[in-house]
Short mmCIF file of C-alpha atoms in Angstrom, two decimals:
data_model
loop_
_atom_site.label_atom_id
_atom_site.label_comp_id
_atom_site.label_asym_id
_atom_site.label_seq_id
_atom_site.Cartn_x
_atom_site.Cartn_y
_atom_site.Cartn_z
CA UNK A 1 38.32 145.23 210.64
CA UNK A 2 41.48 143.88 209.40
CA UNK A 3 43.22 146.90 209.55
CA UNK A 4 41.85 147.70 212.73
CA UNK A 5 43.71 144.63 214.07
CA UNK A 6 46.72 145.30 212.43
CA UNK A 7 46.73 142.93 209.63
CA UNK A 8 49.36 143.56 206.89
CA UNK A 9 48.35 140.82 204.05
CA UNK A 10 51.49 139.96 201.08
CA UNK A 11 50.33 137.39 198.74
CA UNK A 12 52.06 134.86 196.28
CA UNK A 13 51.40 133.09 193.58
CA UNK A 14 47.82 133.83 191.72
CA UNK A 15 44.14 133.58 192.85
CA UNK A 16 42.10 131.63 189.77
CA UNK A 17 38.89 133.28 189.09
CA UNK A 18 36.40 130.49 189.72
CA UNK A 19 38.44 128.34 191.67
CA UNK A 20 37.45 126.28 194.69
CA UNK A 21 39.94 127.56 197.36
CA UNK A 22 41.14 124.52 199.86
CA UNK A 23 42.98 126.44 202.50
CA UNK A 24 44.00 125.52 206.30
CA UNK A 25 42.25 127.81 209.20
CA UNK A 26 43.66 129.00 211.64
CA UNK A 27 41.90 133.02 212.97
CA UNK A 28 38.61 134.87 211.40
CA UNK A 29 41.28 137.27 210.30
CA UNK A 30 41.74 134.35 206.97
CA UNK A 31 37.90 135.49 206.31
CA UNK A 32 38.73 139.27 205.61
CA UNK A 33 41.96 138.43 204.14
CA UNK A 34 41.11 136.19 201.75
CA UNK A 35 37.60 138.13 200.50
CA UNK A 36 40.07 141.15 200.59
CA UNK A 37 42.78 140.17 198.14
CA UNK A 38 40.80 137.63 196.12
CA UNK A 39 36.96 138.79 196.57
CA UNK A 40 36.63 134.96 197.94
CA UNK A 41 33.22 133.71 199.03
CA UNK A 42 33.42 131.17 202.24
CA UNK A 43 31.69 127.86 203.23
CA UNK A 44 30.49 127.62 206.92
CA UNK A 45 28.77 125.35 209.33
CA UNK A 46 25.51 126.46 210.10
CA UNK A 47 26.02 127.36 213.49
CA UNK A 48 27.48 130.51 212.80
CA UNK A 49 23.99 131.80 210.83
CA UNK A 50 22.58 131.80 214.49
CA UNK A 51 25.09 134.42 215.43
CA UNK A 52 23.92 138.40 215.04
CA UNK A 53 27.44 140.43 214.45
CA UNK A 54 28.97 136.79 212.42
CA UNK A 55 25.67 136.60 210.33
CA UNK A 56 25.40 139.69 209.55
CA UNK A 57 29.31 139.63 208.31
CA UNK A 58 28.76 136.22 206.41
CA UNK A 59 25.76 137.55 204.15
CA UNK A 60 28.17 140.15 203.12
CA UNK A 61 29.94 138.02 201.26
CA UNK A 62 27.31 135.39 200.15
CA UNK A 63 28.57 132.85 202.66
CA UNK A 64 27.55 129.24 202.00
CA UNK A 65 26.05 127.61 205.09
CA UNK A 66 25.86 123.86 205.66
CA UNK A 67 24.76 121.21 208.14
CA UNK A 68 27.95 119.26 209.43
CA UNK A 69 25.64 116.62 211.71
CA UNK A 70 22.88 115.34 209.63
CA UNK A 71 24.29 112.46 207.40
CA UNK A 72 21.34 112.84 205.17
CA UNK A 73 21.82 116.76 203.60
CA UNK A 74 25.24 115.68 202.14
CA UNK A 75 23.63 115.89 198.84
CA UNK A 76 21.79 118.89 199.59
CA UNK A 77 25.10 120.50 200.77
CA UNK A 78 26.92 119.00 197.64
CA UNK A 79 24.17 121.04 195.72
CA UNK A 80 24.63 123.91 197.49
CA UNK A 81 28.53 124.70 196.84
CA UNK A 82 27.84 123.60 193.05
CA UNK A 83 25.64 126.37 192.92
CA UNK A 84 27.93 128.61 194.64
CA UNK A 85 30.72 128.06 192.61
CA UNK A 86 31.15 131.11 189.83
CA UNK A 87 33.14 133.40 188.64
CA UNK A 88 34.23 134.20 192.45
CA UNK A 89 35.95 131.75 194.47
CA UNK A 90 34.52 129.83 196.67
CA UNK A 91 36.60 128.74 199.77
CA UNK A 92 36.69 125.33 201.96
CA UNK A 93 38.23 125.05 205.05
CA UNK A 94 38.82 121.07 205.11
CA UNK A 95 40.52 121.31 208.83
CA UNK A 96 36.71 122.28 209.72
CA UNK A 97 37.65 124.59 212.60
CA UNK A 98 40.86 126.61 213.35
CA UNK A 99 44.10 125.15 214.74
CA UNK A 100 47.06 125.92 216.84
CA UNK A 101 49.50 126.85 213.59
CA UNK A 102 51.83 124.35 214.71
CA UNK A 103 50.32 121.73 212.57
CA UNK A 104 47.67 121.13 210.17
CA UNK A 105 44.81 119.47 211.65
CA UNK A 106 43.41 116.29 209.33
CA UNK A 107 41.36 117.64 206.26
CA UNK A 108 38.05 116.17 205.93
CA UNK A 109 37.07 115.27 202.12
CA UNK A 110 33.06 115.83 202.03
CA UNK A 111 33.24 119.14 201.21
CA UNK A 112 35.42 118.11 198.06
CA UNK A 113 32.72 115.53 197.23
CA UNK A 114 31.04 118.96 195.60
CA UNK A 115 33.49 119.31 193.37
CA UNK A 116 34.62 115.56 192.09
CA UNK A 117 32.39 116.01 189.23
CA UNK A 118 33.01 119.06 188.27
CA UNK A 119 36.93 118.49 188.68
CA UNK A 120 38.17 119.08 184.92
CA UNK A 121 36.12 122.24 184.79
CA UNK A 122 36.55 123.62 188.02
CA UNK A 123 40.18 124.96 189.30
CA UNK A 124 40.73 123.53 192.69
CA UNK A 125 43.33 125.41 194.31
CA UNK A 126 45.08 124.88 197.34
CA UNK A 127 45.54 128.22 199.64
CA UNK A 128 48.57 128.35 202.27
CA UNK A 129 47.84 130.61 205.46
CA UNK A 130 51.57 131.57 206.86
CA UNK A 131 51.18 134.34 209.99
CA UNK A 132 54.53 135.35 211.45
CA UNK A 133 52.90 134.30 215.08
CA UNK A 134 50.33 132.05 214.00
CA UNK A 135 50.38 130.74 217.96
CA UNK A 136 49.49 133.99 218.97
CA UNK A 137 46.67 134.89 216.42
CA UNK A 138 44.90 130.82 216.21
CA UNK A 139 41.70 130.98 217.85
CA UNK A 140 41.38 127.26 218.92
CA UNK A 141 40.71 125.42 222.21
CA UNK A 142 38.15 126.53 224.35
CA UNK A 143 38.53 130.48 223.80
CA UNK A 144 35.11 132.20 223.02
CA UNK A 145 35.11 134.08 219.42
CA UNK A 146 34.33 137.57 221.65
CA UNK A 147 37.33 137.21 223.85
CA UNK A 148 39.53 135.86 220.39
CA UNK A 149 38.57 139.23 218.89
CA UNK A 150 39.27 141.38 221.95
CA UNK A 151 42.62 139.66 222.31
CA UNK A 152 43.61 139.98 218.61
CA UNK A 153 42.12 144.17 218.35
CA UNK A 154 44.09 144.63 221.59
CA UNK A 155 47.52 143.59 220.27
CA UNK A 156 50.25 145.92 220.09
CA UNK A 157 51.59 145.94 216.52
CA UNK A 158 51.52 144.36 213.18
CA UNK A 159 50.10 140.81 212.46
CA UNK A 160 51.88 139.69 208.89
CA UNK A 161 49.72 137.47 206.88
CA UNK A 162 51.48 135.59 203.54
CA UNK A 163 48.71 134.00 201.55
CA UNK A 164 50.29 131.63 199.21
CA UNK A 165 48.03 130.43 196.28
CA UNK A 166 49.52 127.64 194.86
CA UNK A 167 49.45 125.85 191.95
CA UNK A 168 45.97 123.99 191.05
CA UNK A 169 45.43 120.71 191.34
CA UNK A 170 46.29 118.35 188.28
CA UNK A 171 46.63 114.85 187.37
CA UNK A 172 46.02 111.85 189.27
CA UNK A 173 44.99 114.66 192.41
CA UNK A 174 42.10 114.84 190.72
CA UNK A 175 40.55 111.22 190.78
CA UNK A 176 38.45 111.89 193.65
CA UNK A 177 37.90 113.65 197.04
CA UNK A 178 40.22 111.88 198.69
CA UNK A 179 42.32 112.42 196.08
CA UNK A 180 42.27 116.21 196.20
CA UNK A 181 41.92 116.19 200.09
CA UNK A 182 45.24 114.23 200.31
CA UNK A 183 46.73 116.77 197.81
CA UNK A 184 45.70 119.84 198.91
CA UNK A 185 47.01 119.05 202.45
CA UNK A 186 50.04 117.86 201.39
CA UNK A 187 50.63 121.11 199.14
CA UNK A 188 49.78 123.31 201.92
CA UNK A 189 51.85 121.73 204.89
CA UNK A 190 55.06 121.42 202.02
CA UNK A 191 54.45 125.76 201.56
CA UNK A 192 54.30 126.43 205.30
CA UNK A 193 57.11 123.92 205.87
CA UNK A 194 55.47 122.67 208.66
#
């Protein structure tokens, strides 16, 4: 599908086997990219299990879904990306929905909360999404995910994706989730320069 849109992907840096990808969000074209250059798995709120066509594409790559409004499964959710975590990475989206591309929206640090413990053993890498029009790919606002897709399939063109995997997280970024959170933001808006 990425090709259908006209996605042209160039990475940098390396993809760590294992690794628990913390990357900003701004199109479902970071989905396909990401499982296509670094077989990535994906956390996602449970909302989109409800969804035929999006369900049916999550399960294809053993997509993690989790409750964002009960205050009581954050320990079941916790469990869940421990489990998930193996020899593919697994991939947060801290911003917890897509932006504009003109800024990184705040990154939430529960999701990281999974990993604190497992900190020294697991690589936590942060992942840099750079499109050449990231204003005209973001789905954000109020625009339904059909009309997003129609819009994006229907452009004329190339969309240029450079997914920057930087280096893991090390050091005092690893003292907690807020920690990383702070870190892996920080990391991220210094490689898009935003």
């Amino acid at each position: 599908m990425g090709r259908m849109a006209g996605l042209r992907v160039r990475t940098e840096g390396e993809p760590r086997a294992g690794a628990l990808f913390v990357a900003n969000h701004l199109s479902w074209l970071d989905i396909l990219a990401l499982a296509g250059t670094s077989r990535a798995t994906f956390v996602a709120h449970s909302g989109l299990a409800g969804h035929g066509a999006l369900r049916w594409l999550c399960n294809q790559n053993d997509t993690v879904f989790i409750t964002r409004d009960r205050r009581g499964s954050v320990a079941a959710q916790v469990a869940q990306v421990q489990a998930a975590l193996g020899d593919r990475p697994l991939t947060i989206f801290p911003e917890a929905t897509t932006g504009d591309g003109t800024a990184l929206l705040p990154f939430r640090s529960s999701l990281l909360s999974a990993a604190e413990p497992l900190s020294g053993d697991v690589p936590i890498q942060p992942v840099a999404l750079a499109y050449r029009d990231a204003a005209g790919i973001a789905w954000f606002g109020d625009e339904p995910g059909l009309a997003n897709a129609r819009r994006i399939l229907a452009r004329r063109g190339r969309i240029d994706l450079v997914i920057r995997f930087l280096e893991p997280l090390s050091g005092e970024a690893l003292a907690d989730r807020k920690a990383m959170t702070a870190a892996a933001r920080e990391a991220i808006e210094r490689a898009l320069r935003l």
